[in-house]
Short mmCIF file of C-alpha atoms in Angstrom, two decimals:
data_model
loop_
_atom_site.label_atom_id
_atom_site.label_comp_id
_atom_site.label_asym_id
_atom_site.label_seq_id
_atom_site.Cartn_x
_atom_site.Cartn_y
_atom_site.Cartn_z
CA MET A 1291 -12.40 -18.14 -16.76
CA THR A 1292 -15.98 -17.40 -15.11
CA PHE A 1293 -15.85 -20.61 -13.18
CA LEU A 1294 -12.12 -20.05 -12.09
CA LEU A 1295 -12.78 -16.45 -11.04
CA THR A 1296 -16.25 -17.63 -8.87
CA LEU A 1297 -14.72 -20.64 -7.19
CA LEU A 1298 -11.95 -17.92 -6.01
CA ALA A 1299 -14.46 -15.53 -4.73
CA ALA A 1300 -16.27 -18.40 -3.06
CA ILE A 1301 -12.69 -20.01 -1.35
CA PHE A 1302 -11.81 -15.70 -0.57
CA VAL A 1303 -14.86 -15.36 1.18
CA LEU A 1304 -16.07 -19.07 2.51
CA GLY A 1305 -12.60 -19.69 3.64
CA PRO A 1306 -12.08 -17.16 6.23
CA LEU A 1307 -15.50 -18.03 7.61
CA ILE A 1308 -15.09 -21.63 7.80
CA ALA A 1309 -11.68 -21.22 9.47
CA LEU A 1310 -12.57 -18.94 12.14
CA HIS A 1311 -15.67 -20.95 12.68
CA GLU A 1312 -13.63 -24.07 13.63
CA TRP A 1313 -11.03 -21.82 15.53
CA GLY A 1314 -13.84 -20.80 17.72
CA HIS A 1315 -14.42 -24.57 18.54
CA TYR A 1316 -10.81 -24.93 18.70
CA ILE A 1317 -9.67 -21.99 21.00
CA VAL A 1318 -12.52 -23.00 23.50
CA ALA A 1319 -11.67 -26.22 23.68
CA ARG A 1320 -7.88 -25.73 24.51
CA LEU A 1321 -9.00 -23.12 26.99
CA CYS A 1322 -11.31 -25.68 28.62
CA GLY A 1323 -8.48 -28.26 29.03
CA VAL A 1324 -9.47 -30.40 26.38
CA LYS A 1325 -6.45 -31.82 23.92
CA VAL A 1326 -7.00 -31.45 20.43
CA LEU A 1327 -6.09 -33.60 17.66
CA THR A 1328 -6.67 -32.50 14.22
CA TYR A 1329 -7.59 -28.80 13.07
CA SER A 1330 -8.97 -28.98 9.46
CA ILE A 1331 -10.37 -26.42 6.97
CA GLY A 1332 -12.27 -28.68 4.43
CA PHE A 1333 -13.22 -32.70 4.77
CA GLY A 1334 -11.66 -35.55 3.23
CA PRO A 1335 -8.36 -36.40 2.29
CA LYS A 1336 -5.22 -34.21 3.53
CA ILE A 1337 -3.72 -31.75 0.51
CA ALA A 1338 -1.79 -29.55 2.81
CA GLY A 1339 -0.64 -28.73 6.29
CA TRP A 1340 1.50 -29.70 9.04
CA THR A 1341 2.31 -30.84 12.80
CA SER A 1342 2.89 -28.87 15.91
CA LYS A 1343 6.22 -30.14 17.31
CA LYS A 1344 4.98 -28.40 20.48
CA SER A 1345 1.27 -29.62 20.81
CA GLY A 1346 1.18 -32.44 18.22
CA ILE A 1347 -2.03 -30.86 16.66
CA ASP A 1348 -2.39 -31.76 13.07
CA TYR A 1349 -3.36 -28.48 11.14
CA ARG A 1350 -4.62 -29.50 7.78
CA ILE A 1351 -6.39 -28.44 4.56
CA SER A 1352 -8.38 -31.07 3.34
CA ALA A 1353 -9.92 -31.97 -0.22
CA LEU A 1354 -13.51 -30.85 0.24
CA PRO A 1355 -14.26 -27.34 1.36
CA LEU A 1356 -17.86 -27.44 2.44
CA GLY A 1357 -16.78 -26.68 6.04
CA GLY A 1358 -14.37 -27.92 8.25
CA TYR A 1359 -13.83 -29.85 11.77
CA VAL A 1360 -11.77 -29.92 15.23
CA LYS A 1361 -10.91 -33.21 16.21
CA MET A 1362 -10.51 -33.78 19.91
CA LEU A 1363 -9.46 -36.30 22.28
CA ASP A 1364 -12.48 -38.62 22.91
CA GLU A 1365 -13.09 -42.09 24.32
CA ARG A 1366 -15.60 -42.76 22.30
CA GLU A 1367 -13.67 -42.45 19.27
CA GLY A 1368 -10.64 -44.58 20.45
CA GLU A 1369 -8.51 -45.75 23.46
CA VAL A 1370 -7.38 -43.04 25.44
CA ALA A 1371 -4.35 -43.41 27.84
CA ALA A 1372 -5.01 -43.55 31.57
CA ASP A 1373 -2.79 -40.43 31.93
CA GLU A 1374 -4.73 -38.35 29.36
CA GLN A 1375 -8.36 -39.39 30.41
CA HIS A 1376 -8.73 -36.20 31.85
CA LEU A 1377 -8.17 -34.38 28.50
CA ALA A 1378 -10.83 -36.10 26.98
CA PHE A 1379 -13.93 -34.24 25.73
CA ASN A 1380 -16.40 -36.86 26.67
CA ARG A 1381 -14.82 -36.25 30.32
CA GLN A 1382 -15.62 -32.58 30.58
CA HIS A 1383 -18.36 -31.08 32.66
CA PRO A 1384 -21.36 -30.49 30.16
CA LEU A 1385 -21.06 -26.77 30.62
CA LYS A 1386 -17.79 -26.85 29.34
CA LYS A 1387 -19.00 -28.82 26.29
CA ILE A 1388 -21.72 -26.52 25.32
CA ALA A 1389 -18.87 -23.90 25.51
CA ILE A 1390 -16.71 -25.90 23.15
CA VAL A 1391 -19.74 -26.56 20.66
CA ALA A 1392 -21.18 -23.26 20.79
CA ALA A 1393 -18.24 -21.21 20.37
CA GLY A 1394 -18.44 -22.06 16.71
CA PRO A 1395 -21.58 -20.33 15.59
CA ILE A 1396 -20.78 -17.45 18.44
CA MET A 1397 -17.65 -17.00 16.54
CA ASN A 1398 -19.87 -16.31 12.98
CA PHE A 1399 -22.11 -13.89 14.99
CA VAL A 1400 -19.10 -12.23 16.02
CA ILE A 1401 -17.86 -11.73 12.39
CA ALA A 1402 -20.90 -10.78 11.24
CA ILE A 1403 -21.23 -7.82 14.20
CA GLY A 1404 -17.78 -6.93 13.29
CA LEU A 1405 -18.35 -6.53 9.42
CA PHE A 1406 -21.72 -4.58 9.82
CA TRP A 1407 -19.90 -2.42 12.25
CA VAL A 1408 -17.39 -1.28 9.78
CA LEU A 1409 -19.90 -0.90 7.15
CA PHE A 1410 -22.00 1.24 9.32
CA MET A 1411 -18.94 3.48 10.34
CA THR A 1412 -18.43 4.03 6.60
CA PRO A 1413 -19.89 7.15 5.33
CA SER A 1414 -22.05 6.53 1.95
CA GLU A 1415 -24.18 8.80 0.24
CA GLN A 1416 -27.44 7.17 -0.54
CA LEU A 1417 -31.19 7.86 -1.97
CA ALA A 1418 -33.08 9.31 0.67
CA THR A 1419 -35.88 7.08 1.52
CA LYS A 1420 -38.41 9.05 -0.19
CA ILE A 1421 -40.96 7.54 -2.57
CA GLY A 1422 -39.57 8.16 -5.99
CA GLN A 1423 -42.47 5.86 -7.66
CA VAL A 1424 -45.54 3.71 -6.77
CA LEU A 1425 -46.39 0.94 -9.44
CA PRO A 1426 -49.77 0.50 -10.32
CA ASP A 1427 -51.62 -2.95 -8.88
CA THR A 1428 -49.62 -3.28 -6.20
CA PRO A 1429 -49.79 -3.42 -2.16
CA ALA A 1430 -48.36 0.56 -2.16
CA ALA A 1431 -51.06 1.68 -4.72
CA THR A 1432 -54.14 0.00 -2.90
CA ALA A 1433 -52.74 1.94 0.22
CA GLN A 1434 -52.68 5.03 -1.79
CA LEU A 1435 -48.72 5.82 -0.68
CA PRO A 1436 -47.99 9.33 -1.96
CA VAL A 1437 -44.96 10.05 -4.06
CA GLY A 1438 -42.50 12.19 -2.50
CA ASP A 1439 -43.10 11.34 1.15
CA LYS A 1440 -40.18 10.00 3.49
CA ILE A 1441 -40.34 6.59 4.75
CA VAL A 1442 -39.39 6.55 8.35
CA ALA A 1443 -41.16 3.40 9.66
CA ILE A 1444 -42.24 -0.04 8.20
CA ASP A 1445 -44.12 -2.21 10.85
CA GLY A 1446 -43.30 -0.06 13.50
CA HIS A 1447 -39.73 -0.43 12.95
CA GLU A 1448 -37.39 2.89 12.46
CA VAL A 1449 -35.85 2.57 8.32
CA GLN A 1450 -33.12 4.95 7.29
CA THR A 1451 -32.14 3.39 4.35
CA TRP A 1452 -33.62 1.63 1.50
CA GLU A 1453 -31.79 -1.38 2.14
CA GLY A 1454 -33.28 -1.46 5.90
CA ILE A 1455 -36.83 -0.98 4.10
CA ASN A 1456 -36.14 -3.98 1.69
CA TYR A 1457 -35.06 -6.13 4.43
CA ARG A 1458 -38.21 -5.50 6.55
CA LEU A 1459 -40.43 -6.09 3.65
CA ALA A 1460 -38.55 -9.21 2.70
CA GLY A 1461 -39.45 -10.40 6.11
CA ARG A 1462 -43.03 -10.23 5.23
CA MET A 1463 -42.60 -13.01 2.51
CA GLY A 1464 -45.40 -15.35 2.03
CA GLU A 1465 -47.47 -13.89 4.60
CA THR A 1466 -51.13 -12.49 4.18
CA ASP A 1467 -51.71 -9.37 6.13
CA ASN A 1468 -51.59 -5.84 6.21
CA ILE A 1469 -47.80 -4.10 6.18
CA SER A 1470 -47.85 -0.50 7.87
CA VAL A 1471 -45.72 1.95 6.27
CA THR A 1472 -45.32 5.33 8.32
CA LEU A 1473 -44.33 8.20 5.96
CA GLN A 1474 -43.47 11.86 6.68
CA ALA A 1475 -44.40 14.94 4.46
CA GLY A 1476 -41.39 17.59 5.04
CA ASP A 1477 -42.18 18.93 8.83
CA ASN A 1478 -45.48 17.52 9.04
CA ALA A 1479 -46.44 14.79 11.58
CA ALA A 1480 -45.88 11.51 10.46
CA LYS A 1481 -48.89 9.32 9.26
CA THR A 1482 -49.01 5.36 8.93
CA TYR A 1483 -50.55 3.70 6.10
CA TYR A 1484 -51.94 0.30 6.08
CA ALA A 1485 -50.83 -1.74 2.93
CA PRO A 1486 -52.80 -5.26 2.39
CA VAL A 1487 -50.78 -8.12 1.06
CA ASP A 1488 -51.67 -11.76 -0.19
CA GLU A 1489 -49.36 -14.41 0.03
CA PHE A 1490 -46.60 -11.51 -0.51
CA MET A 1491 -43.75 -12.09 -2.95
CA GLN A 1492 -45.31 -15.39 -4.01
CA GLY A 1493 -47.22 -16.61 -6.93
CA ASP A 1494 -47.02 -13.87 -9.88
CA ASP A 1495 -44.67 -11.59 -7.80
CA HIS A 1496 -42.58 -14.70 -7.34
CA GLY A 1497 -38.60 -14.01 -7.84
CA LYS A 1498 -39.25 -10.18 -7.85
CA ASP A 1499 -37.40 -8.30 -5.24
CA ALA A 1500 -39.58 -6.97 -2.37
CA LEU A 1501 -39.71 -3.23 -3.40
CA SER A 1502 -40.92 -4.30 -6.33
CA SER A 1503 -43.59 -6.51 -5.00
CA PHE A 1504 -45.14 -4.12 -2.60
CA GLY A 1505 -44.62 -1.49 -5.43
CA MET A 1506 -42.86 1.40 -3.76
CA LEU A 1507 -39.66 2.42 -5.42
CA PRO A 1508 -36.83 4.94 -4.85
CA TRP A 1509 -35.99 8.00 -6.92
CA GLN A 1510 -35.07 6.99 -10.52
CA PRO A 1511 -33.69 8.92 -12.97
CA THR A 1512 -36.39 10.20 -16.11
CA ILE A 1513 -34.62 8.69 -18.98
CA ALA A 1514 -36.09 9.16 -22.65
CA PRO A 1515 -37.19 5.66 -23.96
CA ILE A 1516 -35.16 6.19 -27.28
CA VAL A 1517 -32.66 3.14 -28.14
CA GLY A 1518 -29.33 4.13 -28.37
CA GLU A 1519 -27.68 1.01 -29.26
CA LEU A 1520 -28.60 -3.06 -30.11
CA THR A 1521 -26.73 -6.22 -29.60
CA PRO A 1522 -26.30 -7.90 -33.06
CA ASP A 1523 -27.92 -11.30 -31.80
CA GLY A 1524 -30.66 -9.38 -29.24
CA ALA A 1525 -34.33 -10.05 -30.10
CA ALA A 1526 -34.92 -6.58 -30.76
CA ASN A 1527 -32.46 -6.43 -33.19
CA ARG A 1528 -33.60 -9.46 -34.88
CA GLN A 1529 -37.38 -8.47 -34.84
CA GLY A 1530 -37.18 -4.76 -36.40
CA LEU A 1531 -36.16 -2.21 -33.42
CA LYS A 1532 -33.53 0.23 -35.14
CA VAL A 1533 -31.24 2.93 -33.11
CA GLY A 1534 -33.30 6.23 -32.84
CA ASP A 1535 -36.56 4.42 -32.48
CA ARG A 1536 -38.40 6.08 -29.52
CA ILE A 1537 -40.51 3.46 -27.30
CA THR A 1538 -44.01 4.89 -27.10
CA ALA A 1539 -45.99 1.74 -25.50
CA ILE A 1540 -46.02 -1.76 -24.82
CA ASN A 1541 -48.83 -4.20 -25.07
CA ASP A 1542 -50.78 -0.73 -25.07
CA VAL A 1543 -49.10 0.42 -22.08
CA ALA A 1544 -48.10 4.11 -22.51
CA ILE A 1545 -44.25 4.42 -22.05
CA ALA A 1546 -42.94 7.54 -20.54
CA ASP A 1547 -39.31 6.50 -19.86
CA TRP A 1548 -36.87 3.94 -20.24
CA ILE A 1549 -37.32 2.20 -17.03
CA SER A 1550 -40.81 1.66 -17.28
CA ALA A 1551 -39.94 -0.07 -20.70
CA THR A 1552 -37.30 -2.03 -18.90
CA ARG A 1553 -39.39 -3.02 -16.29
CA ILE A 1554 -42.22 -4.68 -18.59
CA ILE A 1555 -39.43 -6.45 -20.75
CA ARG A 1556 -37.95 -7.83 -17.67
CA ASP A 1557 -41.38 -9.41 -16.34
CA ASN A 1558 -41.86 -10.91 -19.38
CA PRO A 1559 -39.43 -13.47 -20.59
CA GLU A 1560 -40.29 -15.50 -23.52
CA THR A 1561 -43.55 -13.50 -23.83
CA LEU A 1562 -44.48 -11.72 -27.21
CA LEU A 1563 -44.85 -8.40 -26.47
CA ASN A 1564 -46.43 -5.58 -28.89
CA PHE A 1565 -43.85 -2.70 -29.57
CA THR A 1566 -45.17 1.01 -30.67
CA VAL A 1567 -42.11 2.85 -31.54
CA LEU A 1568 -41.70 6.16 -32.94
CA ARG A 1569 -39.51 6.02 -36.11
CA GLU A 1570 -38.85 9.32 -38.25
CA GLY A 1571 -41.92 10.96 -36.62
CA LYS A 1572 -44.17 8.12 -37.66
CA PRO A 1573 -45.66 5.10 -35.55
CA VAL A 1574 -44.42 1.73 -36.04
CA GLN A 1575 -45.62 -1.44 -34.64
CA LEU A 1576 -43.62 -4.55 -33.94
CA ALA A 1577 -43.87 -7.69 -32.06
CA ILE A 1578 -40.94 -8.50 -29.91
CA MET A 1579 -40.44 -11.83 -27.85
CA PRO A 1580 -37.70 -10.92 -24.94
CA GLN A 1581 -35.08 -13.59 -24.28
CA GLY A 1582 -35.44 -15.56 -21.22
CA LYS A 1583 -32.51 -14.78 -18.86
CA LYS A 1584 -31.55 -16.25 -15.40
CA ASP A 1585 -30.17 -13.91 -12.47
CA ASN A 1586 -27.98 -15.38 -9.87
CA LEU A 1587 -30.47 -16.43 -7.86
CA GLY A 1588 -31.99 -18.39 -10.51
CA ASN A 1589 -35.11 -16.02 -11.19
CA ASP A 1590 -35.99 -15.79 -14.85
CA PHE A 1591 -36.28 -12.21 -16.78
CA GLY A 1592 -36.47 -10.99 -20.12
CA GLN A 1593 -33.81 -9.55 -22.14
CA ILE A 1594 -34.18 -8.10 -25.66
CA GLY A 1595 -30.64 -6.65 -26.15
CA ALA A 1596 -31.68 -3.16 -26.36
CA MET A 1597 -29.77 -0.31 -24.53
CA VAL A 1598 -30.31 3.16 -24.02
CA ALA A 1599 -27.85 6.08 -24.98
CA GLN A 1600 -25.46 7.01 -22.31
CA SER A 1601 -26.22 10.20 -20.33
CA GLU A 1602 -25.37 12.12 -17.31
CA ILE A 1603 -27.64 11.37 -14.41
CA VAL A 1604 -28.56 14.01 -11.63
CA ILE A 1605 -29.72 13.14 -8.82
CA PRO A 1606 -32.05 16.18 -7.19
CA GLU A 1607 -30.38 17.14 -3.69
CA ASP A 1608 -33.54 16.37 -1.79
CA TYR A 1609 -33.38 12.86 -2.85
CA LYS A 1610 -30.11 12.60 -1.66
CA THR A 1611 -28.81 11.80 1.74
CA THR A 1612 -25.27 10.72 3.61
CA VAL A 1613 -25.63 8.02 6.07
CA VAL A 1614 -22.94 7.93 8.46
CA TYR A 1615 -22.93 6.86 12.17
CA GLY A 1616 -20.12 7.07 15.03
CA PRO A 1617 -18.47 3.78 16.40
CA GLY A 1618 -20.75 3.51 19.36
CA GLU A 1619 -24.12 3.96 17.41
CA SER A 1620 -22.26 1.69 14.54
CA LEU A 1621 -21.88 -0.91 16.87
CA VAL A 1622 -25.73 -0.57 18.16
CA LYS A 1623 -26.75 -1.01 14.63
CA SER A 1624 -24.77 -3.60 13.76
CA PHE A 1625 -26.06 -5.83 16.95
CA GLU A 1626 -29.98 -4.80 15.75
CA LYS A 1627 -29.34 -5.58 12.28
CA THR A 1628 -28.03 -8.88 13.18
CA GLU A 1629 -30.74 -9.99 15.43
CA GLN A 1630 -32.97 -8.94 12.65
CA LEU A 1631 -31.33 -10.97 10.11
CA ALA A 1632 -31.09 -13.84 12.41
CA VAL A 1633 -34.80 -13.70 13.27
CA MET A 1634 -35.73 -13.41 9.46
CA THR A 1635 -33.70 -16.48 8.56
CA VAL A 1636 -35.41 -18.57 11.30
CA SER A 1637 -38.64 -17.17 10.13
CA SER A 1638 -38.04 -17.86 6.41
CA MET A 1639 -36.77 -21.38 7.49
CA GLY A 1640 -40.14 -21.78 9.34
CA LYS A 1641 -42.36 -20.64 6.44
CA MET A 1642 -40.59 -23.04 4.06
CA LEU A 1643 -41.47 -25.83 6.48
CA SER A 1644 -44.94 -24.88 6.62
CA GLY A 1645 -45.33 -24.61 2.72
CA MET A 1646 -46.02 -20.62 3.17
CA ILE A 1647 -43.15 -20.03 1.21
CA GLY A 1648 -41.69 -22.47 -1.37
CA LEU A 1649 -38.60 -24.35 -1.04
CA ASP A 1650 -37.05 -23.29 -4.32
CA ASN A 1651 -36.18 -20.25 -1.92
CA LEU A 1652 -33.24 -22.63 -0.33
CA SER A 1653 -29.73 -22.07 -1.88
CA GLY A 1654 -27.10 -24.11 -1.50
CA PRO A 1655 -22.92 -23.58 -2.48
CA ILE A 1656 -23.43 -22.99 -6.13
CA THR A 1657 -25.68 -19.58 -5.71
CA ILE A 1658 -23.32 -18.53 -2.73
CA ALA A 1659 -20.18 -18.73 -4.97
CA LYS A 1660 -22.30 -16.83 -7.38
CA VAL A 1661 -23.29 -14.02 -5.19
CA ALA A 1662 -19.64 -13.88 -3.80
CA LYS A 1663 -18.28 -13.31 -7.22
CA GLN A 1664 -21.16 -10.81 -8.01
CA SER A 1665 -19.87 -8.78 -4.82
CA PHE A 1666 -16.63 -8.75 -5.88
CA ASP A 1667 -17.65 -7.09 -9.21
CA ILE A 1668 -19.84 -4.13 -7.60
CA SER A 1669 -17.32 -3.01 -4.23
CA TRP A 1670 -15.11 -3.74 -1.19
CA GLN A 1671 -18.41 -2.75 0.74
CA MET A 1672 -20.30 -5.59 -0.79
CA VAL A 1673 -17.70 -8.22 -0.34
CA LEU A 1674 -17.98 -7.53 3.76
CA SER A 1675 -21.75 -7.23 3.54
CA THR A 1676 -21.92 -10.65 1.62
CA ALA A 1677 -19.32 -12.15 4.03
CA ALA A 1678 -21.55 -10.72 6.99
CA LEU A 1679 -24.88 -12.41 5.73
CA ILE A 1680 -23.10 -15.53 4.84
CA SER A 1681 -21.36 -15.74 8.10
CA LEU A 1682 -24.50 -15.11 10.05
CA SER A 1683 -26.37 -18.03 7.88
CA LEU A 1684 -23.57 -20.23 8.97
CA ALA A 1685 -24.29 -19.09 12.66
CA VAL A 1686 -28.16 -19.77 12.46
CA LEU A 1687 -27.65 -23.02 10.73
CA ASN A 1688 -25.12 -24.53 12.85
CA LEU A 1689 -27.55 -23.80 16.03
CA LEU A 1690 -30.76 -25.53 14.52
CA PRO A 1691 -31.42 -28.42 16.80
CA ILE A 1692 -30.62 -31.17 14.60
CA PRO A 1693 -28.28 -33.72 15.52
CA VAL A 1694 -24.95 -33.55 13.78
CA LEU A 1695 -25.10 -29.87 13.58
CA ASP A 1696 -23.79 -27.82 16.61
CA GLY A 1697 -27.26 -27.12 17.86
CA GLY A 1698 -28.33 -30.77 18.15
CA HIS A 1699 -24.62 -31.21 20.25
CA ILE A 1700 -26.00 -28.78 22.30
CA VAL A 1701 -29.25 -30.28 22.98
CA TYR A 1702 -27.39 -33.82 23.56
CA HIS A 1703 -25.32 -31.51 26.59
CA LEU A 1704 -28.23 -29.74 28.13
CA ILE A 1705 -30.23 -33.23 28.49
CA GLU A 1706 -26.71 -34.43 30.02
CA LEU A 1707 -26.39 -31.29 32.35
CA ILE A 1708 -30.25 -31.87 33.37
CA ARG A 1709 -30.06 -35.82 33.86
CA GLY A 1710 -26.67 -35.87 35.37
CA LYS A 1711 -25.52 -38.59 32.94
CA PRO A 1712 -25.53 -38.32 28.94
CA LEU A 1713 -27.79 -40.23 26.89
CA SER A 1714 -26.82 -43.47 26.03
CA GLU A 1715 -24.76 -44.18 22.88
CA GLY A 1716 -27.37 -45.93 21.01
CA VAL A 1717 -29.77 -42.83 21.40
CA GLN A 1718 -27.38 -40.56 20.51
CA MET A 1719 -26.17 -42.58 17.45
CA ALA A 1720 -29.82 -43.02 16.38
CA GLY A 1721 -30.43 -39.12 16.47
CA LEU A 1722 -27.16 -38.48 14.55
CA ASN A 1723 -28.13 -40.77 11.74
CA ILE A 1724 -31.17 -39.04 11.73
CA GLY A 1725 -29.47 -35.97 11.43
CA LEU A 1726 -27.30 -36.90 8.84
CA LEU A 1727 -30.40 -37.94 6.90
CA LEU A 1728 -31.87 -34.65 7.28
CA LEU A 1729 -28.75 -32.90 6.59
CA ALA A 1730 -28.34 -34.67 3.20
CA GLY A 1731 -31.99 -33.98 2.20
CA PHE A 1732 -31.54 -30.09 2.68
CA MET A 1733 -27.98 -30.31 0.86
CA VAL A 1734 -29.49 -32.34 -2.08
CA LEU A 1735 -32.78 -30.15 -2.38
CA ALA A 1736 -30.27 -26.56 -1.85
CA ILE A 1737 -27.69 -28.08 -4.33
CA GLY A 1738 -31.08 -29.31 -6.96
CA ASN A 1739 -31.97 -25.73 -6.27
CA ASP A 1740 -28.93 -24.26 -7.61
CA ILE A 1741 -28.66 -26.37 -10.51
CA SER A 1742 -32.15 -25.56 -11.63
CA ARG A 1743 -31.28 -21.76 -11.42
CA LEU A 1744 -28.27 -22.58 -13.97
CA PHE A 1745 -31.07 -23.83 -17.00
#
């Protein structure tokens, strides 16, 4: 059942993005006077569709849902009647060819901007960007960032939400440098701190989120570390923890709240931990090994099967804020966010190729499907956000200057524009073969990463 729901979520999110990407190619081709033969969602054998009696275009859904294509009349792919040669793609001016090829990725950018625009216009109550906790032995602790101050900028870029802070920090992944954090306390003047990072989010911090790696967290409720429930097959139950036990220390680290205990447990999968608990007023020593689990991105985390008793959480007023923008400001914000994430995506690809960050950060269709399913479990806003991020990734990926991708074809047509004639068929085919090998290699690596995250 879970597999079916994951598949349906992936189809619901990816299907429209692929269809609209191909529609960009399709509509611009028709506007440029090129005859379209086939509009397909998916590759391989046709499983459904119809042929337009008016235009003769074959609209179809194909068996392999890993993309799509628009097939146009082209003399390089078959004989074209003399009276239709002016409708062939290969006969068009290079600028028309570039417009047709670029229309797909541009459509994905437009979708991302539109979805971000809707999300920015949706009022939301969020945690204020005040520092709620600074973790020890982290860059934030080294910089002595004061708890309670409001974060107003990261590396000189204004931030208004914790999501924005997370993206700015994640953009520094793999780097060794200083990250600047500008804080404001009340009505006082803003002050900038510099936190040194060394191969940020790599090494021991690999798999952690950007905020935890940096050591700067939002406000979190203080929940007493008292066990309220145990799962029968969990490590905690098997190794002696009981309902009502109060955790006072883990590996000699004093525990004052439940979240602190959870963080240590999550960071130590398959590692024997020494718990000190208070049971009926007396200290009890327990050795518990968290079971190793994997999240949707394949990151390992520990779990012992212990839950806290449910209690009402009240967020202090000074740690709450309502974020709302008007239509105009939302549009500006959506363009800015799209630009920021596109730059971060390209930068991350460059860091992977240079070895600054690991190739295991590359994700494939399985991870995308799991993230899509998870977004449906959270909220409609998360579904739109996930769709926007995937659409943006599709746009950036397709614009890479690799033959076989849209970006590679654009390079070919730019050369044709400059030379006054296209490259020879032999050169183009050699480039396409190289591009296919590169793309196949990336797909194998991405799917391999996906599979490794499952086990």
